[in-house]
Amino acid sequence: MLSNSFKQNILALQKKEQEFQQKHDKSKLDFNIFTILRKTGEEVGLHSRFLAELLNPNASHKISDFQKLFIEAVLNNAIATQEWDREKLDSKVVYSCEVEYKFHHSNHGIADIIFEGKDNEIKKNVIIIENKIYAPDQKNQLGRYYRACQEMGYDDKNIYIVYLNRFGDDVSHYGKGSINNEDYGVISYKEDIFNFLTLCKQKVVDYPHIEQTIEQYINTVARITGQTRNAKMKQEYVDFLADDNNLKTVYELSQNFETVQKNIQNEMWNSLLAYFNKKNLNFTFCDNQLSPYSQEKAVKQYFSGGGTKGKAKAYGLCYKITEKNNVGVYCYIELNHRLYYSITLVDKDGRLSECPSNMQSFEAAVEKLPKNWKYQNKKQNLGGQVYPPRSINFKNPDDNFFDIINEESREEWVTETANGIIQMIDDVKSIHM
């Protein structure tokens, strides 16, 4: 039984948070040119391009201080505080800056951002920034960049490889490959880029249009790093929980949270199935090989850690769209923390790991569909994966998850998500081989 004082304190905190939200709404901060034109997680199309524009002294702003600040406050700080065994960079050297740089040998990949510094036309240093928001590491990615820089004529001591991601996590062993720990640095959006942008903003107070653009990008970075809530409001919750009795009460309440998560996920699956049935689309619940599977068992395993190799078994819904060359063409909706949908192929032996040679023209047509494809390197998904406009994390709840707790809001989400899936099915049906 919750005490009256606990209830009253929670209500007081909620009231303060509502007042903060009202103030936020009045400020119109949600009007953001970056999030209007791009998805917040677009690494190259949004983040790499904007950062490269700032860091290029010859770009439209013509402000060299941005590059100097980045070298001094971000790169040299990383060199000073990490294993990165490199000399600090001279911020007086002007570096050329390019986005989506293609190396001479295609197997080295494409660098998100590259800087090259010269002194009297002699190559001095090269800086490669690998930008990660949500995308996984690619095999030997940093190692390939390092080798490419060597082939460009740079000595090891003049090669600076930088791994940029949201929270400053280290690159995986898979992504690091052959490169040594002392040959690269790690920087984060949450601290390094956020602080750098704040310094840049201070430099352009005499240019309101640039200042406001940087401010909008700061807000975009805050969104992808979870820094949008007022810091003072956060601290008030922390102070409230610091009381032993309050913390105990919240802990006891949290023991039931997983049950709520299971219920919401089951309701989501049931609502999707019901919506598809109304549209005469016979989706069935399945595992990741598109074999019939128990929804109850799947959701239970998702939270208990059961399934293949001790992990939650991947699962979702599937629907046979058509058949070509004795191969079934399916729409597959899978939950892997965040729900996504894709086009995949199944023959008599099960789901195909890649498209057969006699269907490559069909695969190419799927890839050309006007979809926001993600993870196109996964061969078992033709074209790639498509995420709903409002992506929801069912494992680690986010704001979108809490939105769908309400039945009306959940039905709205199901409708917009299902309509996107139905549109993709119709698009695939229209492809002629």
CSV table of C-alpha atoms in Angstrom, one decimal:
chain,number,residue,atom,x,y,z
A,1,MET,CA,0.0,0.0,0.0
A,2,LEU,CA,1.5,3.4,-1.0
A,3,SER,CA,1.7,6.0,1.7
A,4,ASN,CA,-0.1,9.3,1.3
A,5,SER,CA,3.2,11.2,1.5
A,6,PHE,CA,4.7,9.1,-1.3
A,7,LYS,CA,1.7,9.7,-3.5
A,8,GLN,CA,1.7,13.5,-2.8
A,9,ASN,CA,5.4,13.8,-3.5
A,10,ILE,CA,5.1,11.8,-6.8
A,11,LEU,CA,2.1,14.1,-7.8
A,12,ALA,CA,4.2,17.2,-7.0
A,13,LEU,CA,7.1,16.0,-9.1
A,14,GLN,CA,4.7,15.1,-12.0
A,15,LYS,CA,3.2,18.5,-11.7
A,16,LYS,CA,6.6,20.1,-12.0
A,17,GLU,CA,7.4,17.9,-15.0
A,18,GLN,CA,4.1,18.9,-16.7
A,19,GLU,CA,5.0,22.6,-16.1
A,20,PHE,CA,8.4,22.0,-17.7
A,21,GLN,CA,6.7,20.3,-20.7
A,22,GLN,CA,4.3,23.2,-21.1
A,23,LYS,CA,7.2,25.7,-21.0
A,24,HIS,CA,9.0,23.5,-23.5
A,25,ASP,CA,6.0,23.5,-25.8
A,26,LYS,CA,5.6,27.3,-25.6
A,27,SER,CA,9.3,27.7,-26.6
A,28,LYS,CA,8.6,25.9,-29.9
A,29,LEU,CA,11.8,23.9,-29.6
A,30,ASP,CA,10.3,21.0,-31.4
A,31,PHE,CA,10.5,23.0,-34.6
A,32,ASN,CA,13.8,21.7,-35.8
A,33,ILE,CA,14.9,21.9,-39.5
A,34,PHE,CA,17.1,18.8,-39.0
A,35,THR,CA,14.4,16.5,-37.7
A,36,ILE,CA,11.9,17.9,-40.3
A,37,LEU,CA,14.2,17.1,-43.3
A,38,ARG,CA,16.0,14.0,-41.9
A,39,LYS,CA,15.6,11.1,-39.4
A,40,THR,CA,17.5,11.8,-36.2
A,41,GLY,CA,19.6,8.7,-36.6
A,42,GLU,CA,20.8,9.3,-40.2
A,43,GLU,CA,24.6,9.0,-39.8
A,44,VAL,CA,25.7,10.3,-43.2
A,45,GLY,CA,22.7,12.2,-44.5
A,46,LEU,CA,22.4,14.3,-41.4
A,47,HIS,CA,25.2,14.0,-38.8
A,48,SER,CA,28.3,13.5,-40.9
A,49,ARG,CA,27.2,16.1,-43.5
A,50,PHE,CA,26.5,18.8,-40.9
A,51,LEU,CA,29.6,18.1,-38.9
A,52,ALA,CA,31.8,18.1,-42.0
A,53,GLU,CA,30.2,21.4,-43.0
A,54,LEU,CA,31.1,22.9,-39.6
A,55,LEU,CA,34.6,21.5,-39.7
A,56,ASN,CA,35.4,22.7,-43.2
A,57,PRO,CA,36.9,26.2,-43.0
A,58,ASN,CA,36.1,26.7,-46.7
A,59,ALA,CA,32.4,25.8,-46.3
A,60,SER,CA,29.6,28.3,-46.5
A,61,HIS,CA,30.2,29.8,-43.1
A,62,LYS,CA,33.9,30.6,-43.7
A,63,ILE,CA,34.7,30.3,-40.0
A,64,SER,CA,38.0,28.6,-39.3
A,65,ASP,CA,37.5,28.6,-35.5
A,66,PHE,CA,35.2,25.6,-35.7
A,67,GLN,CA,37.9,23.3,-36.9
A,68,LYS,CA,40.4,24.7,-34.4
A,69,LEU,CA,37.9,24.1,-31.6
A,70,PHE,CA,37.3,20.6,-32.7
A,71,ILE,CA,41.0,19.8,-32.8
A,72,GLU,CA,41.7,21.4,-29.4
A,73,ALA,CA,38.6,20.5,-27.4
A,74,VAL,CA,37.8,17.1,-28.8
A,75,LEU,CA,40.7,15.4,-30.6
A,76,ASN,CA,43.6,16.6,-28.4
A,77,ASN,CA,41.5,16.0,-25.3
A,78,ALA,CA,41.0,12.4,-26.5
A,79,ILE,CA,44.7,12.0,-27.2
A,80,ALA,CA,45.5,13.3,-23.7
A,81,THR,CA,43.0,11.1,-21.8
A,82,GLN,CA,43.0,7.8,-23.7
A,83,GLU,CA,45.4,5.0,-24.9
A,84,TRP,CA,45.6,6.8,-28.2
A,85,ASP,CA,49.4,7.0,-28.8
A,86,ARG,CA,49.6,10.1,-31.0
A,87,GLU,CA,51.1,13.6,-30.7
A,88,LYS,CA,48.7,16.4,-30.1
A,89,LEU,CA,47.5,18.0,-33.3
A,90,ASP,CA,48.5,21.6,-34.2
A,91,SER,CA,45.2,23.5,-34.5
A,92,LYS,CA,46.9,26.2,-36.6
A,93,VAL,CA,47.2,23.7,-39.5
A,94,VAL,CA,44.3,24.1,-41.8
A,95,TYR,CA,42.8,20.7,-42.8
A,96,SER,CA,40.7,20.0,-45.9
A,97,CYS,CA,37.5,18.2,-45.0
A,98,GLU,CA,35.4,15.8,-47.1
A,99,VAL,CA,32.4,13.7,-46.3
A,100,GLU,CA,31.8,10.2,-47.7
A,101,TYR,CA,35.4,9.8,-49.0
A,102,LYS,CA,35.9,6.9,-51.3
A,103,PHE,CA,39.3,5.3,-50.9
A,104,HIS,CA,41.3,4.3,-54.0
A,105,HIS,CA,40.7,0.6,-53.4
A,106,SER,CA,37.0,-0.1,-52.9
A,107,ASN,CA,37.6,-2.9,-50.4
A,108,HIS,CA,38.9,-0.3,-47.9
A,109,GLY,CA,35.4,1.2,-47.7
A,110,ILE,CA,34.1,4.8,-47.5
A,111,ALA,CA,35.2,7.1,-44.7
A,112,ASP,CA,32.4,9.1,-43.2
A,113,ILE,CA,34.6,12.2,-42.7
A,114,ILE,CA,38.3,12.7,-43.7
A,115,PHE,CA,40.6,15.5,-42.9
A,116,GLU,CA,44.0,16.0,-44.6
A,117,GLY,CA,46.5,18.5,-43.4
A,118,LYS,CA,49.5,19.7,-45.4
A,119,ASP,CA,52.5,21.8,-44.7
A,120,ASN,CA,54.1,23.4,-47.7
A,121,GLU,CA,52.3,20.9,-49.9
A,122,ILE,CA,53.8,18.0,-47.9
A,123,LYS,CA,51.3,15.6,-46.4
A,124,LYS,CA,51.3,16.1,-42.7
A,125,ASN,CA,48.4,14.3,-41.0
A,126,VAL,CA,45.2,12.5,-42.0
A,127,ILE,CA,42.2,12.2,-39.7
A,128,ILE,CA,39.4,9.7,-40.3
A,129,ILE,CA,36.1,9.9,-38.4
A,130,GLU,CA,33.9,6.8,-38.4
A,131,ASN,CA,30.5,8.0,-37.4
A,132,LYS,CA,28.1,5.5,-35.6
A,133,ILE,CA,24.6,6.3,-34.4
A,134,TYR,CA,22.6,3.1,-34.6
A,135,ALA,CA,24.4,1.1,-37.3
A,136,PRO,CA,26.5,-1.9,-36.3
A,137,ASP,CA,30.2,-2.1,-36.9
A,138,GLN,CA,31.4,-3.5,-40.2
A,139,LYS,CA,34.1,-6.1,-40.3
A,140,ASN,CA,37.7,-4.8,-39.7
A,141,GLN,CA,36.3,-1.3,-40.4
A,142,LEU,CA,38.9,0.7,-38.5
A,143,GLY,CA,41.7,-1.6,-39.7
A,144,ARG,CA,40.7,-1.1,-43.3
A,145,TYR,CA,40.8,2.7,-42.9
A,146,TYR,CA,44.2,2.5,-41.3
A,147,ARG,CA,45.6,0.4,-44.1
A,148,ALA,CA,44.0,2.8,-46.7
A,149,CYS,CA,45.8,5.8,-45.1
A,150,GLN,CA,49.1,3.9,-45.2
A,151,GLU,CA,48.6,3.3,-48.9
A,152,MET,CA,47.9,7.0,-49.3
A,153,GLY,CA,51.5,7.6,-48.2
A,154,TYR,CA,51.0,8.6,-44.5
A,155,ASP,CA,53.3,7.3,-41.8
A,156,ASP,CA,51.7,5.5,-38.9
A,157,LYS,CA,52.3,8.4,-36.5
A,158,ASN,CA,50.4,10.7,-38.8
A,159,ILE,CA,47.3,8.6,-39.1
A,160,TYR,CA,44.5,9.6,-36.7
A,161,ILE,CA,41.5,7.2,-36.6
A,162,VAL,CA,38.5,8.4,-34.6
A,163,TYR,CA,35.5,6.3,-33.6
A,164,LEU,CA,32.5,8.6,-32.9
A,165,ASN,CA,29.3,7.2,-31.4
A,166,ARG,CA,26.5,8.4,-29.1
A,167,PHE,CA,27.9,7.5,-25.7
A,168,GLY,CA,31.6,7.0,-26.2
A,169,ASP,CA,31.4,3.1,-26.4
A,170,ASP,CA,34.5,1.4,-27.6
A,171,VAL,CA,34.5,-0.2,-31.1
A,172,SER,CA,33.8,-3.9,-31.1
A,173,HIS,CA,36.6,-6.4,-31.8
A,174,TYR,CA,34.8,-7.2,-35.0
A,175,GLY,CA,34.9,-3.6,-36.2
A,176,LYS,CA,38.3,-2.8,-34.9
A,177,GLY,CA,39.9,-5.7,-36.8
A,178,SER,CA,43.7,-5.4,-37.2
A,179,ILE,CA,44.2,-2.0,-35.7
A,180,ASN,CA,45.8,-1.6,-32.2
A,181,ASN,CA,44.2,0.1,-29.2
A,182,GLU,CA,46.8,2.9,-29.3
A,183,ASP,CA,46.1,3.7,-32.9
A,184,TYR,CA,42.6,5.1,-32.6
A,185,GLY,CA,40.6,7.3,-30.3
A,186,VAL,CA,36.9,7.2,-29.2
A,187,ILE,CA,34.7,10.3,-28.9
A,188,SER,CA,31.0,10.7,-28.1
A,189,TYR,CA,28.1,12.8,-29.1
A,190,LYS,CA,26.8,13.0,-25.5
A,191,GLU,CA,29.9,14.8,-24.2
A,192,ASP,CA,32.5,15.6,-26.9
A,193,ILE,CA,30.3,16.8,-29.7
A,194,PHE,CA,27.8,18.4,-27.4
A,195,ASN,CA,30.5,20.5,-25.7
A,196,PHE,CA,32.1,21.3,-29.1
A,197,LEU,CA,28.8,22.6,-30.4
A,198,THR,CA,28.3,24.7,-27.3
A,199,LEU,CA,31.7,26.3,-27.9
A,200,CYS,CA,30.9,26.9,-31.6
A,201,LYS,CA,27.7,28.6,-30.7
A,202,GLN,CA,29.5,31.0,-28.4
A,203,LYS,CA,31.8,31.9,-31.4
A,204,VAL,CA,28.9,33.0,-33.6
A,205,VAL,CA,26.7,35.2,-31.4
A,206,ASP,CA,27.2,38.0,-34.0
A,207,TYR,CA,25.6,35.7,-36.6
A,208,PRO,CA,22.2,34.8,-35.4
A,209,HIS,CA,21.3,32.6,-38.3
A,210,ILE,CA,24.4,30.4,-37.7
A,211,GLU,CA,23.9,30.5,-34.0
A,212,GLN,CA,20.3,29.3,-34.3
A,213,THR,CA,21.3,26.5,-36.7
A,214,ILE,CA,23.9,25.2,-34.3
A,215,GLU,CA,21.3,25.5,-31.5
A,216,GLN,CA,18.9,23.3,-33.4
A,217,TYR,CA,21.6,20.8,-34.1
A,218,ILE,CA,22.5,20.7,-30.4
A,219,ASN,CA,18.8,19.9,-29.7
A,220,THR,CA,19.1,17.1,-32.3
A,221,VAL,CA,22.1,15.7,-30.6
A,222,ALA,CA,20.3,15.9,-27.3
A,223,ARG,CA,17.5,13.7,-28.8
A,224,ILE,CA,19.8,10.9,-29.8
A,225,THR,CA,21.7,10.9,-26.5
A,226,GLY,CA,18.7,11.2,-24.1
A,227,GLN,CA,19.6,14.7,-22.8
A,228,THR,CA,16.3,16.4,-23.7
A,229,ARG,CA,14.8,16.3,-20.2
A,230,ASN,CA,15.6,19.3,-17.9
A,231,ALA,CA,18.7,18.4,-15.8
A,232,LYS,CA,17.1,20.0,-12.7
A,233,MET,CA,14.0,17.8,-13.1
A,234,LYS,CA,16.2,14.7,-13.3
A,235,GLN,CA,18.0,15.7,-10.1
A,236,GLU,CA,14.7,16.2,-8.2
A,237,TYR,CA,13.7,12.6,-9.0
A,238,VAL,CA,17.2,11.4,-7.9
A,239,ASP,CA,16.8,13.4,-4.6
A,240,PHE,CA,13.4,11.9,-4.0
A,241,LEU,CA,14.6,8.4,-4.5
A,242,ALA,CA,17.6,9.0,-2.2
A,243,ASP,CA,15.2,8.4,0.7
A,244,ASP,CA,15.5,4.8,1.7
A,245,ASN,CA,11.7,4.2,2.0
A,246,ASN,CA,11.0,5.8,-1.4
A,247,LEU,CA,13.6,3.8,-3.1
A,248,LYS,CA,12.3,0.6,-1.6
A,249,THR,CA,8.8,1.4,-2.7
A,250,VAL,CA,9.9,2.2,-6.2
A,251,TYR,CA,11.9,-1.0,-6.3
A,252,GLU,CA,8.9,-3.1,-5.3
A,253,LEU,CA,6.8,-1.4,-8.0
A,254,SER,CA,9.5,-2.1,-10.6
A,255,GLN,CA,9.2,-5.8,-10.0
A,256,ASN,CA,5.9,-5.7,-11.8
A,257,PHE,CA,7.1,-3.7,-14.7
A,258,GLU,CA,8.2,-6.7,-16.8
A,259,THR,CA,4.7,-8.0,-16.6
A,260,VAL,CA,3.4,-4.7,-18.0
A,261,GLN,CA,6.0,-4.9,-20.8
A,262,LYS,CA,4.8,-8.4,-21.7
A,263,ASN,CA,1.1,-7.3,-21.7
A,264,ILE,CA,1.8,-4.3,-23.9
A,265,GLN,CA,3.8,-6.4,-26.4
A,266,ASN,CA,1.1,-9.1,-26.6
A,267,GLU,CA,-1.5,-6.4,-27.1
A,268,MET,CA,0.6,-5.0,-29.9
A,269,TRP,CA,0.8,-8.3,-31.7
A,270,ASN,CA,-2.9,-9.0,-31.2
A,271,SER,CA,-3.8,-5.6,-32.6
A,272,LEU,CA,-1.6,-6.0,-35.6
A,273,LEU,CA,-3.0,-9.4,-36.4
A,274,ALA,CA,-6.6,-8.0,-36.0
A,275,TYR,CA,-5.8,-5.1,-38.3
A,276,PHE,CA,-4.3,-7.3,-41.0
A,277,ASN,CA,-7.3,-9.7,-40.8
A,278,LYS,CA,-9.6,-6.8,-41.4
A,279,LYS,CA,-7.6,-6.1,-44.6
A,280,ASN,CA,-7.8,-9.7,-45.6
A,281,LEU,CA,-4.1,-10.4,-45.0
A,282,ASN,CA,-3.5,-13.7,-43.3
A,283,PHE,CA,-0.4,-13.0,-41.2
A,284,THR,CA,0.7,-15.8,-38.9
A,285,PHE,CA,2.9,-15.7,-35.8
A,286,CYS,CA,6.3,-17.3,-36.5
A,287,ASP,CA,10.0,-17.7,-35.5
A,288,ASN,CA,12.8,-16.1,-37.4
A,289,GLN,CA,12.8,-19.0,-39.9
A,290,LEU,CA,9.1,-18.3,-40.6
A,291,SER,CA,7.9,-21.5,-39.0
A,292,PRO,CA,4.7,-21.3,-36.9
A,293,TYR,CA,5.5,-20.4,-33.3
A,294,SER,CA,3.7,-19.8,-30.0
A,295,GLN,CA,3.2,-16.1,-29.3
A,296,GLU,CA,2.9,-16.7,-25.5
A,297,LYS,CA,6.2,-18.7,-25.5
A,298,ALA,CA,8.0,-16.2,-27.7
A,299,VAL,CA,7.1,-13.2,-25.5
A,300,LYS,CA,8.0,-15.1,-22.4
A,301,GLN,CA,11.4,-16.1,-23.8
A,302,TYR,CA,12.0,-12.5,-24.9
A,303,PHE,CA,12.2,-11.4,-21.3
A,304,SER,CA,13.6,-14.5,-19.7
A,305,GLY,CA,16.5,-14.9,-22.1
A,306,GLY,CA,15.4,-18.3,-23.4
A,307,GLY,CA,15.8,-19.4,-27.0
A,308,THR,CA,18.8,-19.9,-29.2
A,309,LYS,CA,22.2,-19.8,-27.4
A,310,GLY,CA,20.6,-18.4,-24.2
A,311,LYS,CA,19.2,-15.4,-26.0
A,312,ALA,CA,15.6,-14.4,-26.6
A,313,LYS,CA,14.4,-16.2,-29.7
A,314,ALA,CA,13.7,-13.8,-32.6
A,315,TYR,CA,10.1,-13.9,-33.8
A,316,GLY,CA,7.3,-12.0,-35.4
A,317,LEU,CA,4.6,-12.2,-38.1
A,318,CYS,CA,4.9,-13.4,-41.7
A,319,TYR,CA,2.7,-13.2,-44.7
A,320,LYS,CA,3.2,-14.9,-48.1
A,321,ILE,CA,2.9,-12.2,-50.8
A,322,THR,CA,3.5,-14.3,-53.9
A,323,GLU,CA,5.6,-17.1,-55.3
A,324,LYS,CA,8.3,-16.8,-58.0
A,325,ASN,CA,10.4,-19.7,-59.4
A,326,ASN,CA,9.1,-22.0,-56.7
A,327,VAL,CA,10.3,-19.6,-54.0
A,328,GLY,CA,7.9,-17.9,-51.7
A,329,VAL,CA,8.1,-14.2,-51.3
A,330,TYR,CA,7.2,-13.2,-47.7
A,331,CYS,CA,6.7,-10.1,-45.7
A,332,TYR,CA,8.3,-10.7,-42.3
A,333,ILE,CA,7.8,-8.4,-39.3
A,334,GLU,CA,10.4,-9.1,-36.6
A,335,LEU,CA,11.0,-7.8,-33.1
A,336,ASN,CA,14.7,-7.3,-32.3
A,337,HIS,CA,14.2,-4.8,-29.4
A,338,ARG,CA,12.9,-2.5,-32.1
A,339,LEU,CA,10.2,-3.8,-34.5
A,340,TYR,CA,11.1,-3.8,-38.2
A,341,TYR,CA,9.7,-5.4,-41.4
A,342,SER,CA,11.3,-6.7,-44.5
A,343,ILE,CA,10.9,-8.9,-47.6
A,344,THR,CA,12.4,-12.3,-47.4
A,345,LEU,CA,12.4,-15.6,-49.4
A,346,VAL,CA,11.5,-19.1,-48.4
A,347,ASP,CA,11.8,-22.4,-50.3
A,348,LYS,CA,10.9,-26.0,-49.4
A,349,ASP,CA,14.0,-26.1,-47.1
A,350,GLY,CA,13.2,-22.9,-45.2
A,351,ARG,CA,14.2,-19.3,-45.2
A,352,LEU,CA,17.0,-18.4,-47.7
A,353,SER,CA,20.1,-16.7,-46.5
A,354,GLU,CA,20.4,-14.8,-49.8
A,355,CYS,CA,18.6,-14.3,-53.0
A,356,PRO,CA,19.1,-17.0,-55.7
A,357,SER,CA,20.7,-16.0,-58.9
A,358,ASN,CA,17.6,-16.4,-61.0
A,359,MET,CA,15.7,-13.9,-58.9
A,360,GLN,CA,18.3,-11.1,-58.8
A,361,SER,CA,16.3,-8.9,-61.1
A,362,PHE,CA,13.4,-9.2,-58.6
A,363,GLU,CA,15.8,-8.3,-55.7
A,364,ALA,CA,17.0,-5.3,-57.6
A,365,ALA,CA,13.4,-4.1,-58.1
A,366,VAL,CA,12.7,-4.5,-54.4
A,367,GLU,CA,15.8,-2.4,-53.6
A,368,LYS,CA,14.5,0.4,-55.8
A,369,LEU,CA,11.2,0.7,-53.9
A,370,PRO,CA,10.9,4.1,-52.2
A,371,LYS,CA,11.6,2.8,-48.7
A,372,ASN,CA,13.9,4.0,-46.0
A,373,TRP,CA,16.0,0.8,-46.1
A,374,LYS,CA,18.3,0.0,-43.2
A,375,TYR,CA,21.0,-2.7,-42.9
A,376,GLN,CA,21.0,-3.4,-46.6
A,377,ASN,CA,24.0,-5.8,-46.1
A,378,LYS,CA,21.8,-8.4,-44.5
A,379,LYS,CA,21.3,-10.7,-47.5
A,380,GLN,CA,18.3,-12.6,-46.1
A,381,ASN,CA,16.2,-9.3,-46.3
A,382,LEU,CA,15.8,-8.1,-49.8
A,383,GLY,CA,16.5,-4.4,-49.9
A,384,GLY,CA,17.1,-4.3,-46.2
A,385,GLN,CA,14.9,-3.5,-43.1
A,386,VAL,CA,12.2,-0.8,-42.7
A,387,TYR,CA,11.4,0.7,-39.3
A,388,PRO,CA,8.1,2.3,-38.5
A,389,PRO,CA,8.0,6.2,-38.4
A,390,ARG,CA,7.6,5.9,-34.6
A,391,SER,CA,10.2,3.3,-33.7
A,392,ILE,CA,9.5,1.6,-30.3
A,393,ASN,CA,12.0,-0.2,-28.1
A,394,PHE,CA,10.2,-3.0,-26.5
A,395,LYS,CA,13.2,-4.2,-24.4
A,396,ASN,CA,14.4,-0.9,-23.1
A,397,PRO,CA,11.3,1.3,-23.1
A,398,ASP,CA,11.5,4.7,-24.6
A,399,ASP,CA,9.0,7.6,-24.9
A,400,ASN,CA,7.3,5.9,-27.9
A,401,PHE,CA,6.8,2.8,-25.8
A,402,PHE,CA,5.0,4.7,-23.0
A,403,ASP,CA,2.8,6.3,-25.7
A,404,ILE,CA,1.3,3.0,-26.7
A,405,ILE,CA,0.4,2.0,-23.1
A,406,ASN,CA,-2.8,3.9,-23.7
A,407,GLU,CA,-5.2,1.7,-25.9
A,408,GLU,CA,-6.2,4.6,-28.2
A,409,SER,CA,-2.6,5.6,-28.8
A,410,ARG,CA,-1.6,2.0,-29.4
A,411,GLU,CA,-4.3,1.6,-32.0
A,412,GLU,CA,-3.1,4.7,-33.8
A,413,TRP,CA,0.4,3.4,-33.8
A,414,VAL,CA,-0.8,0.0,-35.1
A,415,THR,CA,-2.8,1.6,-37.9
A,416,GLU,CA,0.1,3.8,-39.1
A,417,THR,CA,2.6,0.9,-38.8
A,418,ALA,CA,0.4,-1.7,-40.5
A,419,ASN,CA,-0.5,0.7,-43.3
A,420,GLY,CA,3.2,1.2,-44.1
A,421,ILE,CA,3.6,-2.6,-44.2
A,422,ILE,CA,0.6,-3.0,-46.4
A,423,GLN,CA,1.9,-0.4,-48.8
A,424,MET,CA,5.2,-2.3,-49.1
A,425,ILE,CA,3.3,-5.5,-49.8
A,426,ASP,CA,1.3,-3.8,-52.5
A,427,ASP,CA,4.5,-2.4,-54.0
A,428,VAL,CA,6.1,-5.8,-54.1
A,429,LYS,CA,3.0,-7.3,-55.8
A,430,SER,CA,3.3,-4.7,-58.5
A,431,ILE,CA,6.8,-5.9,-59.5
A,432,HIS,CA,6.8,-7.8,-62.7
A,433,MET,CA,9.6,-10.2,-63.6
